[in-house]
């Protein structure tokens, strides 16, 4: 494969009043895996999207193989050999993997799609790269790992010589992460240009050849990763990313004495979808006051449903949720009334998709701070308190929520949740897509909530977060709790439990 | 009107109005040539028949009144993320009900009683008819556009039947309404003498400003707006999404019903089949053109009212359907430019939903739960 050099030359790009990139110079060289790291809003994804023609620069030039990318359109970038794998998969669920693969680039035989040729090429591609996917299955039935492999195959099928990935590991189990990077390594060895935007620095140190550190739309540091990779490198990268000393490690609150009665108790909670499939299959869990329990698992194994049942948005088809011994959902229809019943009982939930389930992005910060509490009076004080609780910046109530970075959006969400009367707190992906400093702040807030006597149930895809924060961790797979592990269990043990591989 | 997004949306809209108006004038010129008329002469006649004389101004206001009410009705529902395409049927049924009630009132009933009673009946019927679509949507997930279209058709069938069988009217009109239920004409303004303008137009303008204010300030109004912008977040935070949706739909129908003031109560004095028809649909275009600000909404209604009146004024030389062509053109241009906005906003790969000034309105073609899922925030 010929190498394809990607360059950003003095590129600036703004979104409205927000400056995402400022005279950025960036080189992505062939034959290596380059990691692009930085805090939220540092411009990492913007840089990738400029390379892939999804955005046009305001100033400066994007060069692909030494020539300017013009016109700055995705079609042109694909034609020139640049492929971008989005963080959110862009697959048609009802199509088979093969149909998804060729969608928009179908090999034709007369007026019909030549699926035989497509299948031959797909299998050859999969074999060469080691990216195994069952091409006959519908995309909706594939595992998260398979879907991602399919996305990578999609860009390779379009003859991409530069593969750009946005947060590829955010949804994978530890062992799948290893496989992903093994495949990327094969691509790079084959001469492809591989660039990865990620928040996970341990991965960068383990798998990548070079780390580009971005800060506020500029390149802050370029760290080649040689043969020697001391563990201090992670701390060093963290410093470069933040531009200051990394925050002190999180102190886990002492495990509480188990009280006479659990604060939050799930008893055999089962949830079936309309087709009768069990999305939750007998989840039983009891949390004492002051206890933090983690829920680990590969995305899509019932975590989301578990949180929605706790929130009152879904009614468990069997089993109960009890707060302080009482079922807040007894006699209430799932929906807004149940949400308020849970809140009255002191059960407060923070959903995983904060931009869709927690915030009205187009509405102002003040409106969002009051969402669900309008009509209770003292609006101005309430807004001020909730913005100030975790120091949302900028704390301008009139500003729309979409103007905030992900971290500040989450600070607002948590400020609102903590301002309510909390006996049990259920949070999902509290620090997903949030930068290091804010993530630590949020984790500390959860620990403080527990120290203040709340029971905290934390669903997270970030194992290191769960290990640092939780007193014990349950692993879910296919809607069932498969085991309970202490926080100091090995990553390997978690990986096996999450994927259902028997212990070797 | 407060709020940064609203103000900025307004700016965008004024440019859009300018663009639409110039394109419309261009097509008008072409149409005139097609009918062998000099464009400037036709334009002069159109102007004389509308804004050129006090009588014309009065007629424009008369034509604009139902459009403004229906535009306002559409806007209310749209803020809550609902597409009320049923204003047509709501207004027609409400008009008939209002005319019937007003015709049954004894002549001795004073206006302070007769008018509010008549309007209350109209709003109840309009709101109630809209509530069918609202309940179907909120409780059973039936799309309100489908329900609205069906209900419009049902109204089409119901009206003549009720008139003939129910009220025993021998022609397709109701009896004359009581004097007390009539809205005063604006005759007392000397220039407007003879025109059909009544107090209904100032009332519509007042309602527009009042309702915009209410949507911005009241609890129900604010929650409706949030539901339009982010239904999932509202549901997860315990906002009564289904109830507010039904309320928004009822309110929308009740506002559409107020269009009866301009036609039955302010002008004809009775209801006849087809009176005020078309306003429900044109109102959608009015709302799309002027949704950002009450002034824009009133201007849009006046623009469409002008076109309708100009059509009558030039009918001798250019068929008035030419103005219907222009109206259609305006609708297409508005829809097109709205689509352009959305396409720009939906360009792939926007790292962060960027601009604090991006107009924050529910999307036209996805009034349902389809909340945009913005990209990652890196």
mmCIF file of C-alpha atoms in Angstrom, chain A residues 212-442:
data_model
loop_
_atom_site.group_PDB
_atom_site.id
_atom_site.type_symbol
_atom_site.label_atom_id
_atom_site.label_comp_id
_atom_site.label_asym_id
_atom_site.label_seq_id
_atom_site.Cartn_x
_atom_site.Cartn_y
_atom_site.Cartn_z
ATOM 1 C CA UNK A 212 -0.069 14.339 19.379
ATOM 2 C CA UNK A 213 -1.319 16.347 22.331
ATOM 3 C CA UNK A 214 -3.837 19.053 21.492
ATOM 4 C CA UNK A 215 -4.836 21.867 23.783
ATOM 5 C CA UNK A 216 -7.361 24.586 22.929
ATOM 6 C CA UNK A 217 -7.181 24.018 19.206
ATOM 7 C CA UNK A 218 -3.401 24.006 19.019
ATOM 8 C CA UNK A 219 -0.749 21.335 19.019
ATOM 9 C CA UNK A 220 0.716 21.373 22.532
ATOM 10 C CA UNK A 221 3.188 18.511 22.280
ATOM 11 C CA UNK A 222 4.354 15.743 20.002
ATOM 12 C CA UNK A 223 5.537 12.708 21.905
ATOM 13 C CA UNK A 224 7.149 9.893 19.941
ATOM 14 C CA UNK A 225 6.678 6.622 21.764
ATOM 15 C CA UNK A 226 9.808 4.563 21.348
ATOM 16 C CA UNK A 227 10.641 1.105 22.545
ATOM 17 C CA UNK A 228 10.946 2.282 26.138
ATOM 18 C CA UNK A 229 7.492 2.942 27.561
ATOM 19 C CA UNK A 230 7.722 3.595 31.263
ATOM 20 C CA UNK A 231 4.409 3.817 33.138
ATOM 21 C CA UNK A 232 5.226 7.421 34.027
ATOM 22 C CA UNK A 233 4.431 8.248 30.408
ATOM 23 C CA UNK A 234 0.732 8.293 31.219
ATOM 24 C CA UNK A 235 1.255 10.924 33.896
ATOM 25 C CA UNK A 236 3.471 12.857 31.533
ATOM 26 C CA UNK A 237 0.838 12.824 28.829
ATOM 27 C CA UNK A 238 -1.807 13.861 31.338
ATOM 28 C CA UNK A 239 0.315 16.849 32.284
ATOM 29 C CA UNK A 240 0.757 17.794 28.636
ATOM 30 C CA UNK A 241 -2.982 17.460 28.005
ATOM 31 C CA UNK A 242 -4.022 19.568 30.969
ATOM 32 C CA UNK A 243 -1.145 21.999 30.796
ATOM 33 C CA UNK A 244 -0.718 21.624 34.547
ATOM 34 C CA UNK A 245 -0.239 19.010 37.223
ATOM 35 C CA UNK A 246 -2.703 16.138 37.032
ATOM 36 C CA UNK A 247 -5.270 15.958 39.819
ATOM 37 C CA UNK A 248 -4.514 13.895 42.888
ATOM 38 C CA UNK A 249 -5.699 10.304 42.648
ATOM 39 C CA UNK A 250 -9.193 9.728 43.861
ATOM 40 C CA UNK A 251 -9.571 8.584 47.431
ATOM 41 C CA UNK A 252 -12.214 5.937 47.659
ATOM 42 C CA UNK A 253 -14.466 6.528 50.653
ATOM 43 C CA UNK A 254 -14.201 3.863 53.335
ATOM 44 C CA UNK A 255 -16.647 1.016 52.911
ATOM 45 C CA UNK A 256 -19.627 1.646 55.166
ATOM 46 C CA UNK A 257 -20.941 -0.792 57.751
ATOM 47 C CA UNK A 258 -23.832 -2.576 56.146
ATOM 48 C CA UNK A 259 -26.929 -1.017 57.639
ATOM 49 C CA UNK A 260 -29.876 -3.027 58.898
ATOM 50 C CA UNK A 261 -31.759 -2.332 55.712
ATOM 51 C CA UNK A 262 -30.508 -1.566 52.196
ATOM 52 C CA UNK A 263 -31.277 1.883 50.839
ATOM 53 C CA UNK A 264 -31.661 0.764 47.241
ATOM 54 C CA UNK A 265 -32.778 -2.749 46.537
ATOM 55 C CA UNK A 266 -33.468 -4.398 43.207
ATOM 56 C CA UNK A 267 -35.321 -7.659 43.658
ATOM 57 C CA UNK A 268 -35.359 -9.958 40.637
ATOM 58 C CA UNK A 269 -35.928 -7.125 38.186
ATOM 59 C CA UNK A 270 -36.927 -8.410 34.777
ATOM 60 C CA UNK A 271 -37.733 -6.422 31.673
ATOM 61 C CA UNK A 272 -38.975 -7.842 28.407
ATOM 62 C CA UNK A 273 -39.325 -6.027 25.132
ATOM 63 C CA UNK A 274 -42.445 -6.198 22.974
ATOM 64 C CA UNK A 275 -41.189 -9.400 21.373
ATOM 65 C CA UNK A 276 -40.797 -11.043 24.765
ATOM 66 C CA UNK A 277 -37.005 -11.051 24.820
ATOM 67 C CA UNK A 278 -35.507 -10.543 28.245
ATOM 68 C CA UNK A 279 -33.549 -7.314 28.285
ATOM 69 C CA UNK A 280 -33.142 -7.602 32.043
ATOM 70 C CA UNK A 281 -33.196 -11.057 33.485
ATOM 71 C CA UNK A 282 -33.604 -11.216 37.231
ATOM 72 C CA UNK A 283 -31.305 -8.452 38.429
ATOM 73 C CA UNK A 284 -30.988 -8.508 42.218
ATOM 74 C CA UNK A 285 -28.822 -6.039 44.002
ATOM 75 C CA UNK A 286 -28.842 -4.376 47.417
ATOM 76 C CA UNK A 287 -26.968 -1.196 48.252
ATOM 77 C CA UNK A 288 -26.432 0.122 51.779
ATOM 78 C CA UNK A 289 -26.190 3.758 52.671
ATOM 79 C CA UNK A 290 -22.785 5.096 51.730
ATOM 80 C CA UNK A 291 -21.980 2.244 49.407
ATOM 81 C CA UNK A 292 -20.803 2.671 45.803
ATOM 82 C CA UNK A 293 -21.499 -0.292 43.567
ATOM 83 C CA UNK A 294 -20.240 -0.411 40.005
ATOM 84 C CA UNK A 295 -21.893 -2.049 37.018
ATOM 85 C CA UNK A 296 -19.442 -3.202 34.356
ATOM 86 C CA UNK A 297 -20.189 -4.845 31.051
ATOM 87 C CA UNK A 298 -19.927 -4.443 27.314
ATOM 88 C CA UNK A 299 -22.312 -1.741 26.135
ATOM 89 C CA UNK A 300 -25.767 -2.999 25.281
ATOM 90 C CA UNK A 301 -26.011 -5.809 27.819
ATOM 91 C CA UNK A 302 -28.861 -4.310 29.792
ATOM 92 C CA UNK A 303 -27.164 -1.349 31.446
ATOM 93 C CA UNK A 304 -29.355 1.168 29.726
ATOM 94 C CA UNK A 305 -32.528 -0.735 30.572
ATOM 95 C CA UNK A 306 -31.445 -1.122 34.192
ATOM 96 C CA UNK A 307 -31.054 2.622 34.515
ATOM 97 C CA UNK A 308 -34.365 3.291 32.784
ATOM 98 C CA UNK A 309 -36.191 0.943 35.130
ATOM 99 C CA UNK A 310 -34.654 2.713 38.134
ATOM 100 C CA UNK A 311 -35.702 6.042 36.639
ATOM 101 C CA UNK A 312 -39.321 4.973 36.213
ATOM 102 C CA UNK A 313 -39.221 5.275 32.432
ATOM 103 C CA UNK A 314 -39.780 1.530 32.023
ATOM 104 C CA UNK A 315 -41.819 -0.701 34.222
ATOM 105 C CA UNK A 316 -40.124 -3.930 35.246
ATOM 106 C CA UNK A 317 -42.151 -6.842 33.892
ATOM 107 C CA UNK A 318 -41.272 -8.685 37.110
ATOM 108 C CA UNK A 319 -39.452 -7.834 40.311
ATOM 109 C CA UNK A 320 -39.337 -4.608 42.273
ATOM 110 C CA UNK A 321 -37.208 -1.561 42.878
ATOM 111 C CA UNK A 322 -37.273 -0.482 46.520
ATOM 112 C CA UNK A 323 -35.927 2.679 48.070
ATOM 113 C CA UNK A 324 -35.736 2.530 51.852
ATOM 114 C CA UNK A 325 -37.939 -0.553 51.772
ATOM 115 C CA UNK A 326 -40.726 1.007 49.699
ATOM 116 C CA UNK A 327 -41.542 0.604 46.026
ATOM 117 C CA UNK A 328 -41.893 4.119 44.610
ATOM 118 C CA UNK A 329 -43.439 2.806 41.415
ATOM 119 C CA UNK A 330 -46.333 0.969 43.012
ATOM 120 C CA UNK A 331 -49.521 2.076 41.316
ATOM 121 C CA UNK A 332 -47.825 4.601 39.034
ATOM 122 C CA UNK A 333 -47.651 4.374 35.269
ATOM 123 C CA UNK A 334 -44.138 4.463 33.856
ATOM 124 C CA UNK A 335 -43.344 7.905 32.495
ATOM 125 C CA UNK A 336 -43.202 11.388 33.951
ATOM 126 C CA UNK A 337 -45.346 10.525 36.962
ATOM 127 C CA UNK A 338 -43.081 7.594 37.860
ATOM 128 C CA UNK A 339 -40.003 9.769 37.370
ATOM 129 C CA UNK A 340 -41.394 12.226 39.886
ATOM 130 C CA UNK A 341 -42.405 9.419 42.248
ATOM 131 C CA UNK A 342 -38.836 8.112 42.201
ATOM 132 C CA UNK A 343 -37.539 11.585 42.873
ATOM 133 C CA UNK A 344 -39.891 12.035 45.806
ATOM 134 C CA UNK A 345 -38.581 8.770 47.229
ATOM 135 C CA UNK A 346 -35.029 10.122 46.926
ATOM 136 C CA UNK A 347 -34.038 7.979 43.939
ATOM 137 C CA UNK A 348 -32.199 10.250 41.514
ATOM 138 C CA UNK A 349 -31.007 9.026 38.132
ATOM 139 C CA UNK A 350 -28.459 10.440 35.690
ATOM 140 C CA UNK A 351 -28.809 8.883 32.232
ATOM 141 C CA UNK A 352 -25.935 7.980 29.940
ATOM 142 C CA UNK A 353 -26.778 10.148 26.934
ATOM 143 C CA UNK A 354 -26.608 13.539 28.560
ATOM 144 C CA UNK A 355 -27.220 15.449 25.342
ATOM 145 C CA UNK A 356 -30.461 13.665 24.668
ATOM 146 C CA UNK A 357 -31.797 12.399 27.976
ATOM 147 C CA UNK A 358 -30.556 14.987 30.423
ATOM 148 C CA UNK A 359 -30.395 18.293 28.595
ATOM 149 C CA UNK A 360 -32.458 20.259 26.125
ATOM 150 C CA UNK A 361 -29.465 21.469 24.156
ATOM 151 C CA UNK A 362 -31.246 24.338 22.462
ATOM 152 C CA UNK A 363 -32.635 25.663 25.741
ATOM 153 C CA UNK A 364 -30.703 27.902 28.080
ATOM 154 C CA UNK A 365 -28.616 26.771 31.028
ATOM 155 C CA UNK A 366 -31.173 28.321 33.336
ATOM 156 C CA UNK A 367 -33.990 26.387 31.692
ATOM 157 C CA UNK A 368 -32.005 23.178 31.869
ATOM 158 C CA UNK A 369 -31.199 23.719 35.523
ATOM 159 C CA UNK A 370 -34.950 23.906 36.171
ATOM 160 C CA UNK A 371 -35.987 21.089 33.866
ATOM 161 C CA UNK A 372 -38.501 18.981 35.755
ATOM 162 C CA UNK A 373 -38.660 21.396 38.693
ATOM 163 C CA UNK A 374 -40.491 24.290 37.102
ATOM 164 C CA UNK A 375 -43.294 25.551 39.269
ATOM 165 C CA UNK A 376 -41.601 24.728 42.581
ATOM 166 C CA UNK A 377 -40.689 28.378 43.045
ATOM 167 C CA UNK A 378 -37.396 30.110 43.860
ATOM 168 C CA UNK A 379 -36.292 29.672 40.260
ATOM 169 C CA UNK A 380 -33.441 32.156 40.288
ATOM 170 C CA UNK A 381 -31.853 30.777 43.464
ATOM 171 C CA UNK A 382 -32.294 27.235 42.229
ATOM 172 C CA UNK A 383 -30.553 28.016 38.956
ATOM 173 C CA UNK A 384 -27.698 29.814 40.691
ATOM 174 C CA UNK A 385 -27.223 26.973 43.159
ATOM 175 C CA UNK A 386 -27.210 24.279 40.518
ATOM 176 C CA UNK A 387 -24.803 26.092 38.238
ATOM 177 C CA UNK A 388 -22.480 26.881 41.123
ATOM 178 C CA UNK A 389 -22.497 23.449 42.727
ATOM 179 C CA UNK A 390 -19.830 22.043 40.407
ATOM 180 C CA UNK A 391 -18.752 25.379 38.945
ATOM 181 C CA UNK A 392 -20.272 25.193 35.455
ATOM 182 C CA UNK A 393 -18.335 27.454 33.128
ATOM 183 C CA UNK A 394 -19.465 29.824 31.823
ATOM 184 C CA UNK A 395 -22.211 30.111 34.436
ATOM 185 C CA UNK A 396 -24.369 32.376 32.276
ATOM 186 C CA UNK A 397 -27.975 31.214 32.673
ATOM 187 C CA UNK A 398 -29.034 32.697 29.315
ATOM 188 C CA UNK A 399 -26.478 30.728 27.288
ATOM 189 C CA UNK A 400 -27.844 27.680 25.450
ATOM 190 C CA UNK A 401 -26.687 24.342 26.832
ATOM 191 C CA UNK A 402 -25.152 23.367 23.504
ATOM 192 C CA UNK A 403 -22.562 26.100 23.928
ATOM 193 C CA UNK A 404 -21.024 24.187 26.846
ATOM 194 C CA UNK A 405 -18.303 21.571 26.549
ATOM 195 C CA UNK A 406 -19.278 18.009 27.413
ATOM 196 C CA UNK A 407 -17.619 18.279 30.796
ATOM 197 C CA UNK A 408 -19.499 21.403 31.749
ATOM 198 C CA UNK A 409 -22.746 19.915 30.514
ATOM 199 C CA UNK A 410 -22.163 17.007 32.853
ATOM 200 C CA UNK A 411 -21.361 19.364 35.730
ATOM 201 C CA UNK A 412 -24.731 21.009 35.176
ATOM 202 C CA UNK A 413 -26.477 17.636 35.047
ATOM 203 C CA UNK A 414 -24.863 16.491 38.272
ATOM 204 C CA UNK A 415 -25.421 19.833 39.949
ATOM 205 C CA UNK A 416 -29.113 19.457 39.209
ATOM 206 C CA UNK A 417 -29.188 15.843 40.408
ATOM 207 C CA UNK A 418 -27.315 16.528 43.634
ATOM 208 C CA UNK A 419 -29.470 19.536 44.408
ATOM 209 C CA UNK A 420 -32.410 17.207 44.724
ATOM 210 C CA UNK A 421 -32.971 15.182 47.842
ATOM 211 C CA UNK A 422 -30.800 12.111 47.244
ATOM 212 C CA UNK A 423 -31.053 8.815 49.095
ATOM 213 C CA UNK A 424 -29.967 6.686 46.185
ATOM 214 C CA UNK A 425 -28.112 7.927 43.125
ATOM 215 C CA UNK A 426 -28.013 5.895 39.914
ATOM 216 C CA UNK A 427 -25.545 7.294 37.387
ATOM 217 C CA UNK A 428 -24.673 5.981 33.952
ATOM 218 C CA UNK A 429 -21.407 6.787 32.198
ATOM 219 C CA UNK A 430 -20.793 9.782 34.449
ATOM 220 C CA UNK A 431 -17.515 10.727 32.781
ATOM 221 C CA UNK A 432 -17.975 9.498 29.209
ATOM 222 C CA UNK A 433 -16.373 11.929 26.823
ATOM 223 C CA UNK A 434 -15.344 14.182 29.696
ATOM 224 C CA UNK A 435 -11.789 15.460 30.091
ATOM 225 C CA UNK A 436 -9.449 14.287 32.831
ATOM 226 C CA UNK A 437 -9.821 17.206 35.214
ATOM 227 C CA UNK A 438 -13.602 17.322 35.068
ATOM 228 C CA UNK A 439 -13.827 13.546 35.257
ATOM 229 C CA UNK A 440 -11.941 13.588 38.551
ATOM 230 C CA UNK A 441 -14.208 16.300 39.826
ATOM 231 C CA UNK A 442 -17.294 14.284 38.942
#
